[in-house]
PDB file of C-alpha atoms in Angstrom:
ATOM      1  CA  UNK A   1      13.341 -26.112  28.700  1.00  0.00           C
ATOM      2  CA  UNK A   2      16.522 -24.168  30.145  1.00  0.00           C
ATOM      3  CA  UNK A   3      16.929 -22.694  33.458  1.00  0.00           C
ATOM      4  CA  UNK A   4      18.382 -20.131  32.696  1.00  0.00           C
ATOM      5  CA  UNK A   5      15.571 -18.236  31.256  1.00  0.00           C
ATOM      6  CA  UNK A   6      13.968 -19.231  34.172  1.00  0.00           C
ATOM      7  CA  UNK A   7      16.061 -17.518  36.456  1.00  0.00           C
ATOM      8  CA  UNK A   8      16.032 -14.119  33.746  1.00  0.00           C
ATOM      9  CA  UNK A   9      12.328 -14.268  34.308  1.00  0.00           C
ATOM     10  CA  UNK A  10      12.952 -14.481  38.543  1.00  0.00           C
ATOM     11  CA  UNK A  11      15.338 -11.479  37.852  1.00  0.00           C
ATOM     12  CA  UNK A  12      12.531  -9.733  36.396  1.00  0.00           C
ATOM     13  CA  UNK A  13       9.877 -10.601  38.825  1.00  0.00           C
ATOM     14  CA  UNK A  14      12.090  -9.217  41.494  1.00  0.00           C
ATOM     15  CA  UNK A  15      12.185  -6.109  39.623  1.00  0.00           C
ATOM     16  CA  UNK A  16       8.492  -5.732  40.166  1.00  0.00           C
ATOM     17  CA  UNK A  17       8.767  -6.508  44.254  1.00  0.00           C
ATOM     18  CA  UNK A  18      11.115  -3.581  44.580  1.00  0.00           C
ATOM     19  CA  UNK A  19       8.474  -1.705  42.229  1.00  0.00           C
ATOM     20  CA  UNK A  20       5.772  -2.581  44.878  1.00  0.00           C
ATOM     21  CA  UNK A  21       4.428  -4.545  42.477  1.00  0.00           C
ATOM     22  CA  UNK A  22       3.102  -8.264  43.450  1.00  0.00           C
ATOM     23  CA  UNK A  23       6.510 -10.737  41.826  1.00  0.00           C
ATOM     24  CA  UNK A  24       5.892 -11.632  38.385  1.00  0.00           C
ATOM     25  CA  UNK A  25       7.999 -12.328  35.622  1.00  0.00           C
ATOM     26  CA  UNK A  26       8.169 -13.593  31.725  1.00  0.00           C
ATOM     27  CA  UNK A  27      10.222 -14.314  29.195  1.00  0.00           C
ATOM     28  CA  UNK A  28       9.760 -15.313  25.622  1.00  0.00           C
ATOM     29  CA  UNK A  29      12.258 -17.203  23.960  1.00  0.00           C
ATOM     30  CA  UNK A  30      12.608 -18.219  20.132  1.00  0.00           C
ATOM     31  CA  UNK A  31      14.904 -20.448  18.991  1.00  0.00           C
ATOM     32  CA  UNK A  32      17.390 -19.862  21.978  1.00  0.00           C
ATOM     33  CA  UNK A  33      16.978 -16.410  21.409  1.00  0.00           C
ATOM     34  CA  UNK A  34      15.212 -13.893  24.115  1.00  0.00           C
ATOM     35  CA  UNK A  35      12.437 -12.502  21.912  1.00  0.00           C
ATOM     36  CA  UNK A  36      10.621 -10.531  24.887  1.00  0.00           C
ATOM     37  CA  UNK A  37      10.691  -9.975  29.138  1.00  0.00           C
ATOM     38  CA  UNK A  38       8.531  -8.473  31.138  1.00  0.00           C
ATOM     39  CA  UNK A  39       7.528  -7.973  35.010  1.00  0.00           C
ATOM     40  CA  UNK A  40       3.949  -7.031  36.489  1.00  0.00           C
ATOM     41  CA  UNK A  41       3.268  -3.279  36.272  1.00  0.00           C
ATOM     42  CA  UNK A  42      -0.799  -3.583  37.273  1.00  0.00           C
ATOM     43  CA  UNK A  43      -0.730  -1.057  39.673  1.00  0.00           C
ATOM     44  CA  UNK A  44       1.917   1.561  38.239  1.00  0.00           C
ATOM     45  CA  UNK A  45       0.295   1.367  35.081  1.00  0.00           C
ATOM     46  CA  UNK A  46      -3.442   1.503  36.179  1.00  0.00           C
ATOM     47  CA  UNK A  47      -4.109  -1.512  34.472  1.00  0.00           C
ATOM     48  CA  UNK A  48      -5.779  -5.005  34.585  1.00  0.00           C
ATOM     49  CA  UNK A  49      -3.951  -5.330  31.057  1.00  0.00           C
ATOM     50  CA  UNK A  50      -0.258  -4.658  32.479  1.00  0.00           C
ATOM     51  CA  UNK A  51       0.479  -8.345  33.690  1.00  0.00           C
ATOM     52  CA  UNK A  52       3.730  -9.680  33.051  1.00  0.00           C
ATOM     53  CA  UNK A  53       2.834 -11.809  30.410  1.00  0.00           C
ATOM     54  CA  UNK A  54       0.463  -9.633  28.378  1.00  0.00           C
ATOM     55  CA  UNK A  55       3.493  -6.979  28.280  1.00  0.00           C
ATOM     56  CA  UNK A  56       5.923  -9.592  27.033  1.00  0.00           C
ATOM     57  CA  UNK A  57       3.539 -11.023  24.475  1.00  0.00           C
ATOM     58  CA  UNK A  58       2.690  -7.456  23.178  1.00  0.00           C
ATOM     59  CA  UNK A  59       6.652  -6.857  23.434  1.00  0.00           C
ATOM     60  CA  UNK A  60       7.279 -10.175  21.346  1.00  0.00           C
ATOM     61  CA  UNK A  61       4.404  -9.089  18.628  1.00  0.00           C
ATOM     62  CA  UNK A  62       5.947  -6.177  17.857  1.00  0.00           C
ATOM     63  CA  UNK A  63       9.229  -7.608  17.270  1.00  0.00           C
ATOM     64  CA  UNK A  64       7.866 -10.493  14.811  1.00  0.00           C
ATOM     65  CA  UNK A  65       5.183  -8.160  13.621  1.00  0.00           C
ATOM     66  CA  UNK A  66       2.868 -11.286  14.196  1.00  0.00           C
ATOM     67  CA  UNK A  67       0.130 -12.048  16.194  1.00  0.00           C
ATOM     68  CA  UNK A  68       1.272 -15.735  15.791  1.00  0.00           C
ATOM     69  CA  UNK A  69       4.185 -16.323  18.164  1.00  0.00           C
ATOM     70  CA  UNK A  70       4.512 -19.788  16.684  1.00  0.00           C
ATOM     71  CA  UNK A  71       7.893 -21.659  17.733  1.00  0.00           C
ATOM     72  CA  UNK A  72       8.265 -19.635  20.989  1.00  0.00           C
ATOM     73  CA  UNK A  73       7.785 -20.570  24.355  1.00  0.00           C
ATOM     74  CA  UNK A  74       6.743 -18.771  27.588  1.00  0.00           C
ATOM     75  CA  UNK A  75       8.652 -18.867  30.856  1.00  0.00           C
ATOM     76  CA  UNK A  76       6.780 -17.282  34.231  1.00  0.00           C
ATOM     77  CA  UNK A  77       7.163 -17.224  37.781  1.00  0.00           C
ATOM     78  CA  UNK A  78       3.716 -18.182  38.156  1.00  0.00           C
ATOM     79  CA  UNK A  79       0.724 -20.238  36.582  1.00  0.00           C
ATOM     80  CA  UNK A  80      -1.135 -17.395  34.225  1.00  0.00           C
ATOM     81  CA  UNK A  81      -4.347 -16.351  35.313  1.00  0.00           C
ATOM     82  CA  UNK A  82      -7.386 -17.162  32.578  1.00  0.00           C
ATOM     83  CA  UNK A  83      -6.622 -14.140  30.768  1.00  0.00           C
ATOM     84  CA  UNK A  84      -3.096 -14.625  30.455  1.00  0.00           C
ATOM     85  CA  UNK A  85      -3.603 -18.027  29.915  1.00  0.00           C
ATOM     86  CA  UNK A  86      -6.212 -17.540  26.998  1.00  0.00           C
ATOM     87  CA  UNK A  87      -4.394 -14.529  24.986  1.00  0.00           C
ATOM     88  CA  UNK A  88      -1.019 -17.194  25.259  1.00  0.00           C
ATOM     89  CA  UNK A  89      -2.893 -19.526  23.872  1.00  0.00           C
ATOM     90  CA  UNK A  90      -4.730 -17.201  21.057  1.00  0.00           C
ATOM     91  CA  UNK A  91      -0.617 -15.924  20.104  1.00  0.00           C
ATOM     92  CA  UNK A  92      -0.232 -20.033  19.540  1.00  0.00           C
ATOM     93  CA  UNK A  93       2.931 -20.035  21.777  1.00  0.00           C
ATOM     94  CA  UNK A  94       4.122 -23.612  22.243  1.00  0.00           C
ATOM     95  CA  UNK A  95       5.290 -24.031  25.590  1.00  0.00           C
ATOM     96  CA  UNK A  96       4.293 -22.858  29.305  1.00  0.00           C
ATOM     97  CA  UNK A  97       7.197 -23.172  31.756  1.00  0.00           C
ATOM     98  CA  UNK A  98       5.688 -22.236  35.071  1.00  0.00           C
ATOM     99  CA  UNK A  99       7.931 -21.982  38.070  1.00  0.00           C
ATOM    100  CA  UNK A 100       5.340 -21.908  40.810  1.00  0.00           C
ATOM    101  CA  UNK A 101       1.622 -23.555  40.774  1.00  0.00           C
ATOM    102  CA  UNK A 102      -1.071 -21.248  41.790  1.00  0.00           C
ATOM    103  CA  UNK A 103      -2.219 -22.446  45.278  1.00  0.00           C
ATOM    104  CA  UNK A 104      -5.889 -21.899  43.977  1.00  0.00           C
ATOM    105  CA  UNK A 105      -6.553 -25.541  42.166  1.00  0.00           C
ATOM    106  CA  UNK A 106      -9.590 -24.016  40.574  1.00  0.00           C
ATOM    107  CA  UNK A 107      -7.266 -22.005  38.609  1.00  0.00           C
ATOM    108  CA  UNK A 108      -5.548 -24.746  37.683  1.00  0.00           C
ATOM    109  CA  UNK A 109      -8.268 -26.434  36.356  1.00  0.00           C
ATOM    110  CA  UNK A 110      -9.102 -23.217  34.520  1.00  0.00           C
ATOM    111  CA  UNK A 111      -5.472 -23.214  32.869  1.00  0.00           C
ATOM    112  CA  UNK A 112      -5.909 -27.160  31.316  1.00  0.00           C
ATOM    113  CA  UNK A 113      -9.274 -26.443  30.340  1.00  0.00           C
ATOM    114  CA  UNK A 114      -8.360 -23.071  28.160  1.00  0.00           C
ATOM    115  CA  UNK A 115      -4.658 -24.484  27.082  1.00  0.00           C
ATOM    116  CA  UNK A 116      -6.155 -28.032  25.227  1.00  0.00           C
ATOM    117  CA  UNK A 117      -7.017 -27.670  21.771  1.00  0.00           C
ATOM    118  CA  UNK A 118     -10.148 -25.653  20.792  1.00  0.00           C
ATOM    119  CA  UNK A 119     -11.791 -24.676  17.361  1.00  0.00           C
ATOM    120  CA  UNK A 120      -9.225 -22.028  16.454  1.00  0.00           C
ATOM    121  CA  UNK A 121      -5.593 -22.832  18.267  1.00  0.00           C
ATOM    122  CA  UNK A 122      -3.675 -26.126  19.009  1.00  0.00           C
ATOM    123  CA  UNK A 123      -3.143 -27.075  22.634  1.00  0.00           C
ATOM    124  CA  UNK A 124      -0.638 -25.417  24.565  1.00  0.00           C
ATOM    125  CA  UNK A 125       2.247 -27.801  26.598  1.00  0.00           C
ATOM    126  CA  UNK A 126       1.882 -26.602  30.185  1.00  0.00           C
ATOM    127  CA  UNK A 127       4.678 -27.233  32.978  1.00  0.00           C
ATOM    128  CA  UNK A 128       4.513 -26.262  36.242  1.00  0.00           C
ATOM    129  CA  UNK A 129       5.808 -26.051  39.384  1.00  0.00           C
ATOM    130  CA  UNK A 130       9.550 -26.358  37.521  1.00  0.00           C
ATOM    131  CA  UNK A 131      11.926 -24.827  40.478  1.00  0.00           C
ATOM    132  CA  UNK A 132       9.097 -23.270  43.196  1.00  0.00           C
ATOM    133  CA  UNK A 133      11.160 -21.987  45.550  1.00  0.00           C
ATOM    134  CA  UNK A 134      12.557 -18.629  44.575  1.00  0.00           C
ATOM    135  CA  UNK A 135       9.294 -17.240  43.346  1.00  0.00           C
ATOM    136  CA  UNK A 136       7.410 -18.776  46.767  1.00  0.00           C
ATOM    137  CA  UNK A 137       9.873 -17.115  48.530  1.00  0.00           C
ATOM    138  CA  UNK A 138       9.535 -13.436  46.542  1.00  0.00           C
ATOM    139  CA  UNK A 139       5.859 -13.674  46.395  1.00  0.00           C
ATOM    140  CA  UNK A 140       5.943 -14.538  50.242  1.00  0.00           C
ATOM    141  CA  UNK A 141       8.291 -11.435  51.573  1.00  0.00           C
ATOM    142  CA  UNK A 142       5.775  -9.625  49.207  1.00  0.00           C
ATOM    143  CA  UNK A 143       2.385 -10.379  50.525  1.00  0.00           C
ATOM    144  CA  UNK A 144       4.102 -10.327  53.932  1.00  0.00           C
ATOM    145  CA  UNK A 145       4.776  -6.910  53.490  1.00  0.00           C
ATOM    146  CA  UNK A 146       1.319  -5.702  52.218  1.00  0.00           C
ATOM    147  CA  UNK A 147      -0.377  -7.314  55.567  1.00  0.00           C
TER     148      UNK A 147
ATOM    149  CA  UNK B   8     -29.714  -3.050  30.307  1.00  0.00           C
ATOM    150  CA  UNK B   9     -30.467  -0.371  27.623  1.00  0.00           C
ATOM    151  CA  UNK B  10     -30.090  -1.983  24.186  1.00  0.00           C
ATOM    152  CA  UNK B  11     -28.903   1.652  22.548  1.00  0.00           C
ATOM    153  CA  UNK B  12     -25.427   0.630  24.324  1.00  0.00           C
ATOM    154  CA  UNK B  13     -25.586  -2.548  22.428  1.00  0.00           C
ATOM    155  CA  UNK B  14     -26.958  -0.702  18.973  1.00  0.00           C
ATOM    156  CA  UNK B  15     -23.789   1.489  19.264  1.00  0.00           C
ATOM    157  CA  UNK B  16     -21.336  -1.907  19.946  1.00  0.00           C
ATOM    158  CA  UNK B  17     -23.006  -3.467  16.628  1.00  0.00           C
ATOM    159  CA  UNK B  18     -22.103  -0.085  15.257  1.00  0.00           C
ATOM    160  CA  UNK B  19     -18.207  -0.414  16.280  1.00  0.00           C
ATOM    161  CA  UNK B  20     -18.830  -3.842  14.950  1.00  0.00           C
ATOM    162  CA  UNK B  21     -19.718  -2.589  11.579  1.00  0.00           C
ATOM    163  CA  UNK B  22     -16.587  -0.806  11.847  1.00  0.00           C
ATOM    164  CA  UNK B  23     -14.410  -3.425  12.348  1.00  0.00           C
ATOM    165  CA  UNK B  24     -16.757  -5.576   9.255  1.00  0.00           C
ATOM    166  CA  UNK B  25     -15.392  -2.546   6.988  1.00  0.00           C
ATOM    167  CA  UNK B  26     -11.932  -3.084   7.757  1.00  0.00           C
ATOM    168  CA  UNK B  27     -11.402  -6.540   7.356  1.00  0.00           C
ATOM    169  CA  UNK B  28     -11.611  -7.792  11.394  1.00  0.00           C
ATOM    170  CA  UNK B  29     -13.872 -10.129  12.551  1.00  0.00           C
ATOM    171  CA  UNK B  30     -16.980  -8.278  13.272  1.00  0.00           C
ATOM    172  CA  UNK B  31     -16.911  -7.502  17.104  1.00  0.00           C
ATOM    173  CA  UNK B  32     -17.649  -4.525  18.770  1.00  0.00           C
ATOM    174  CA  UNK B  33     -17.712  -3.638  22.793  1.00  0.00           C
ATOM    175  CA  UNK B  34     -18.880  -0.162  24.728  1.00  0.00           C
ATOM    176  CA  UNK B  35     -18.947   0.249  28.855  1.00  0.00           C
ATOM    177  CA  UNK B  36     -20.912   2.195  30.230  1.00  0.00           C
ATOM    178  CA  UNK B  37     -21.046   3.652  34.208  1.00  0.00           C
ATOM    179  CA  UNK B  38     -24.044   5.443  35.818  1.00  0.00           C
ATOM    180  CA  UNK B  39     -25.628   6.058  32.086  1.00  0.00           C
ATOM    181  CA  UNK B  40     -22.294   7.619  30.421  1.00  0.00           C
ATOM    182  CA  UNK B  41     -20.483   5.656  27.730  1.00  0.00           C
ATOM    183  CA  UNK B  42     -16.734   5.765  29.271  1.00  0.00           C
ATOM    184  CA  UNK B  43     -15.295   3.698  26.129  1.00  0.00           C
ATOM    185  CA  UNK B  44     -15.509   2.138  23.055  1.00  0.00           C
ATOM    186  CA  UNK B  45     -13.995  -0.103  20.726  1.00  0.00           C
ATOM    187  CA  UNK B  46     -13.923  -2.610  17.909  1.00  0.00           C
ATOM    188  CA  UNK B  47     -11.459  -5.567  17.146  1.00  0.00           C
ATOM    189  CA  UNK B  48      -8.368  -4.460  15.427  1.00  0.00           C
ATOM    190  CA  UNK B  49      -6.598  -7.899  16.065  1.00  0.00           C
ATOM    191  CA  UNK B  50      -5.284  -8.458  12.457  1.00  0.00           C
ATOM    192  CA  UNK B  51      -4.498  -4.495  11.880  1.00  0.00           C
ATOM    193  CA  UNK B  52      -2.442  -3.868  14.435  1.00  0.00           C
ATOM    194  CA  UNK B  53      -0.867  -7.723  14.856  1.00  0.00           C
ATOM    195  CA  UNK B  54      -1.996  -8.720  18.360  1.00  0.00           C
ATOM    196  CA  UNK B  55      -4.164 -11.232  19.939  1.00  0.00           C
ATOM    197  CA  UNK B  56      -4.502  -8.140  23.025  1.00  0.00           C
ATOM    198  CA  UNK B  57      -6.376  -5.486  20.329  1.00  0.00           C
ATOM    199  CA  UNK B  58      -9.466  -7.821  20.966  1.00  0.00           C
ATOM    200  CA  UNK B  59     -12.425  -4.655  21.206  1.00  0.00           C
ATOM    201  CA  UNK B  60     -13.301  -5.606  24.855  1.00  0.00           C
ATOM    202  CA  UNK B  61      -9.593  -4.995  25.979  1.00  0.00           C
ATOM    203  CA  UNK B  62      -8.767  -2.460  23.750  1.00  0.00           C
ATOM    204  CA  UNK B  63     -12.242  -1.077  25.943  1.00  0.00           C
ATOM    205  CA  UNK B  64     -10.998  -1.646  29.057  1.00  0.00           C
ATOM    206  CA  UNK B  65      -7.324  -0.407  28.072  1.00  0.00           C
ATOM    207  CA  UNK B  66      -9.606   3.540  27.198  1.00  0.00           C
ATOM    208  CA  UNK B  67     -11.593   2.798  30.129  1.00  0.00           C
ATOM    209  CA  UNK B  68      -8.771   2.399  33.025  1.00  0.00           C
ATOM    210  CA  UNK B  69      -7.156   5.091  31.370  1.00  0.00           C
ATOM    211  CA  UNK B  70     -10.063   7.549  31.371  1.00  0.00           C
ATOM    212  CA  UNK B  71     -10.835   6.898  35.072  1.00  0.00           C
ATOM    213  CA  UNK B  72      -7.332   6.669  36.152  1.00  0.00           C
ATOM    214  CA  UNK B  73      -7.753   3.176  37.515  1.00  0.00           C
ATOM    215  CA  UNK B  74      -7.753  -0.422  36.870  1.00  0.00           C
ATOM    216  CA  UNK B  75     -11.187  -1.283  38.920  1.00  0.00           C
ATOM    217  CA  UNK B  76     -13.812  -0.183  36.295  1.00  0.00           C
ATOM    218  CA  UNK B  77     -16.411  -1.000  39.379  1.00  0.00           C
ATOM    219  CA  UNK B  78     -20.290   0.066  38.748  1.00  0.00           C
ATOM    220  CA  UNK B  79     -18.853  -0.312  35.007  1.00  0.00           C
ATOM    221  CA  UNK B  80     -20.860  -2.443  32.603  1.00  0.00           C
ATOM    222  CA  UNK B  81     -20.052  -3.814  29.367  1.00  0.00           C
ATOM    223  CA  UNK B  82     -21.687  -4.421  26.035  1.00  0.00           C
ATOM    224  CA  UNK B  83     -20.069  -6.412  23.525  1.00  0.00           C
ATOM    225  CA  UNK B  84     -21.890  -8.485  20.432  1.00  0.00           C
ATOM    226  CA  UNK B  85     -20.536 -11.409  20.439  1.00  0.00           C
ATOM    227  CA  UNK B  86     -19.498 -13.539  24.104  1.00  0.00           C
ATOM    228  CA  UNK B  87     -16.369 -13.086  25.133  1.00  0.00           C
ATOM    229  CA  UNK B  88     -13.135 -15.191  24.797  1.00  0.00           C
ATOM    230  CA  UNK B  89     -11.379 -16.624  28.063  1.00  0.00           C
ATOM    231  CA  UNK B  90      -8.868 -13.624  28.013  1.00  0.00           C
ATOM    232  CA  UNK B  91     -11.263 -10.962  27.747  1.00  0.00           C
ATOM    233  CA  UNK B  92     -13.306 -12.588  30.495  1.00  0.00           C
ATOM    234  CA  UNK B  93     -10.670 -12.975  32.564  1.00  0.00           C
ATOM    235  CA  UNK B  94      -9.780  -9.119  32.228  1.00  0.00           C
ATOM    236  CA  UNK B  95     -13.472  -8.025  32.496  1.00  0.00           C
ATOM    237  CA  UNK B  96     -13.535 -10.478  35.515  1.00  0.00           C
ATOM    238  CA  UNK B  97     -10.091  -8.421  37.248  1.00  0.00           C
ATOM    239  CA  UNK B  98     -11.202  -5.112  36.157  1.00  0.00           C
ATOM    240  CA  UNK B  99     -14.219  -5.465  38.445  1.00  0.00           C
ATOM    241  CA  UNK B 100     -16.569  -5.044  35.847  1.00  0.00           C
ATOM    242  CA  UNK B 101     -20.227  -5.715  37.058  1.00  0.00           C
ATOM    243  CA  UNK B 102     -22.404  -7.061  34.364  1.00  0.00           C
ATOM    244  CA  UNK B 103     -21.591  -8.325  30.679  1.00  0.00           C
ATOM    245  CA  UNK B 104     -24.105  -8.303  28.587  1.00  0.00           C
ATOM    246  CA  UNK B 105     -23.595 -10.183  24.912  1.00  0.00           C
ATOM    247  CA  UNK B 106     -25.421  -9.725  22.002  1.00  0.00           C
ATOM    248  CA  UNK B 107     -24.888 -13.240  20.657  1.00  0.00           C
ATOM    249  CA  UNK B 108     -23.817 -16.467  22.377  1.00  0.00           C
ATOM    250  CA  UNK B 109     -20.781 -18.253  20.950  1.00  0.00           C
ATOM    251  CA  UNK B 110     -21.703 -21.177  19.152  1.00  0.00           C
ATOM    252  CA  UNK B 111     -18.968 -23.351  20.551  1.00  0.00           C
ATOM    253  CA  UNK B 112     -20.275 -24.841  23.910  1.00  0.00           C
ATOM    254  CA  UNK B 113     -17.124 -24.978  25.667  1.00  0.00           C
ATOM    255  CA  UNK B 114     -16.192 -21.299  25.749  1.00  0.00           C
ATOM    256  CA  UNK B 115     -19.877 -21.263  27.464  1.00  0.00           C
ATOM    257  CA  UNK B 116     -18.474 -23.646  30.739  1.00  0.00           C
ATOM    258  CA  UNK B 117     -15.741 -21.616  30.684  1.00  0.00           C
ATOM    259  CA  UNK B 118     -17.097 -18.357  30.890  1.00  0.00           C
ATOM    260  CA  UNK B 119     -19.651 -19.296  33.558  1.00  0.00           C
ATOM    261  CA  UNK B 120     -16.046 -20.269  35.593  1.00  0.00           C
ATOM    262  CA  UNK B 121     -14.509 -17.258  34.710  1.00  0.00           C
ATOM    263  CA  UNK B 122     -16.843 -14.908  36.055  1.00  0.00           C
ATOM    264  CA  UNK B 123     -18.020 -16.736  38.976  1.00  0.00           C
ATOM    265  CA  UNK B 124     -16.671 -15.431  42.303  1.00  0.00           C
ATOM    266  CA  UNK B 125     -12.841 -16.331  43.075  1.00  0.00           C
ATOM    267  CA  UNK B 126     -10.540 -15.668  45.900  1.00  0.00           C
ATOM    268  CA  UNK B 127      -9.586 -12.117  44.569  1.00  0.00           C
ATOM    269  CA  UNK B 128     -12.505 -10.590  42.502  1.00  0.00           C
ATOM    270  CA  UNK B 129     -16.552 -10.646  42.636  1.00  0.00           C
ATOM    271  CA  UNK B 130     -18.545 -12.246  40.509  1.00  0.00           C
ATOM    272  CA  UNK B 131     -19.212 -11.019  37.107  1.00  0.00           C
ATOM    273  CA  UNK B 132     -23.169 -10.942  36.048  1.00  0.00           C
ATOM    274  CA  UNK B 133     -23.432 -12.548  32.725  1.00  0.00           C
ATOM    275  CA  UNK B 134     -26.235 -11.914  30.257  1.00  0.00           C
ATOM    276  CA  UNK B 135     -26.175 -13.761  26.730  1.00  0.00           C
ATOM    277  CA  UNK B 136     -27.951 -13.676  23.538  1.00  0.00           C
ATOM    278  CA  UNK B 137     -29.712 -10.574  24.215  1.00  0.00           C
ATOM    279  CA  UNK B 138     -30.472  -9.703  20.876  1.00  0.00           C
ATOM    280  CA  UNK B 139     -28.629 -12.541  18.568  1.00  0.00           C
ATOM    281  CA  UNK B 140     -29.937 -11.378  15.184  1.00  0.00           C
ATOM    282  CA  UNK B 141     -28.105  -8.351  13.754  1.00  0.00           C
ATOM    283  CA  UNK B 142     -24.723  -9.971  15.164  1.00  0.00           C
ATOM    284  CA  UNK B 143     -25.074 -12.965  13.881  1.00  0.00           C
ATOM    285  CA  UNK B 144     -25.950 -12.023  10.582  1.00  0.00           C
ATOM    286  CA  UNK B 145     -22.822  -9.698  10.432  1.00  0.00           C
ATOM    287  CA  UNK B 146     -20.413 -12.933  11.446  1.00  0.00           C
ATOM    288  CA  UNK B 147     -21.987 -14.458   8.922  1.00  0.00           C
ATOM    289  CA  UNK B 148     -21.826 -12.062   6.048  1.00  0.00           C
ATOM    290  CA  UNK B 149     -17.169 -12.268   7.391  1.00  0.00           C
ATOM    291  CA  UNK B 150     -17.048 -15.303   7.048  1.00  0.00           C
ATOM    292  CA  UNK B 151     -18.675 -16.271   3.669  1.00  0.00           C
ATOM    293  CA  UNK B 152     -16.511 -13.800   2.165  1.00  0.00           C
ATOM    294  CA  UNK B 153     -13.337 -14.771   3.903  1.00  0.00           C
ATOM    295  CA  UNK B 154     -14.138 -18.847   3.013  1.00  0.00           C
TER     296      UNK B 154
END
C-alpha cells in the first residue's frame, strides 16, 4: 500500500465534485505502475454503469487486454458498492485500499461476504478506512450542497 | 411475467452458446416493449462488465436517456451475479425474473441482500427458477465441451 496513489485517487474524486458528480475516485496500480484512474460520471453519463471503479477497471482491461487484472490492486475513496465490489472481485484484482468506510454497516457486511473466496475467484484483501478524512470531508461539502 | 420475454433471453443465450461464452442471455422490458437485449460477451470482448444483464442495462439507459430504468423489468436465464444485481438493484429496475437458479447457495443469500430495500434504492422483486429446463440444459451442453 502507498499513499500516494491514494491521494491520485482523492485528486480524481475531486474532479467529479466540481463535475457535480457525488466524490469518487480509483486507481489501479500494477507493479508500481498506474495501469488505470477514474472518477464517478453516473449522472453525466446517464449511467448506473459509470462508477468510478467500473470505468477504471474497463480502462485497465483494455490496456492488458485481459479480463484478469491479476497482480493489480484497487485504490478508492470509498468502500465499493455490491456491484463494484463483485465485478472487482470477478477481474481477480488483489487488493482493496479503501479510504473511507461506508457509514451503512450493511454494506459492509455485503463487501466481506462477496470479496471471500467463492467457486470461481480467490478472496479479495479488503482495507478500509486507510486516511478518512479528505474524502469525509469532499463527500460532506458535496451532499451539503445538494440539500 | 410473460415467458416469450424469457423464450427470446434463452434465444440471446443460444447466441452467446454459438460463440464460445457461457450461455447467458438477458432482455428488459417496460409497459410490454422490449427496450434491450443482450447476451454475455465476457471472454470476446475481455471484460468481467460485458456480463448480458449490464451490457442490457448499458442499451437500456442509453435508449431512455437515463440511468433509472423504473417500471423496467428484466429477464435473464440464469440468476444473476452480485455485480449485476447490484446494477439492476441502482438502475431501479422493478422485478427480475430468472430462468434458472444458481446452483451455488451463497450467491442465493446474497442476492436476497442485494435487492432488498437499502438507504438509496427500492427493493428489487426477485423471481427464480421460472422455467429451469431449457437453461439448464444449455449450461450443461458449455460446460461438457469446455471440461
Amino acid at each position: 500500500m502507498d499513499l500516494k496513489y491514494m491521494k491520485l485517487a482523492l485528486r480524481y474524486a475531486t474532479e467529479a465534485y466540481k463535475k457535480n458528480e457525488v466524490p469518487v475516485g480509483a486507481v489501479i496500480v500494477k507493479d508500481g505502475n498506474v495501469i488505470s484512474y477514474a472518477f464517478n460520471k453516473k449522472e453525466c453519463n446517464q449511467s448506473v454503469l459509470e462508477h468510478a471503479e467500473l470505468i477504471a477497471i474497463r480502462k485497465a482491461e483494455k490496456k492488458l487486454n485481459n479480463w484478469r487484472l491479476n497482480g493489480c490492486d484497487i485504490y478508492v475513496t470509498l468502500d465499493p458498492c455490491p456491484m463494484c465490489a463483485g465485478a472487482i472481485k470477478q477481474a481477480r484484482i488483489s487488493n482493496v485500499f479503501s479510504a473511507l468506510q461506508n457509514s451503512d454497516v450493511l454494506n459492509t457486511d455485503l463487501l466481506n461476504k462477496i470479496f471471500s473466496t467463492d467457486k470461481t475467484n480467490p478472496e479479495v484483501n479488503f482495507y478500509t478506512n486507510i486516511c478518512p478524512f479528505e474524502s469525509k470531508k469532499l463527500l460532506s461539502l458535496f451532499f451539503k450542497m445538494k440539500r
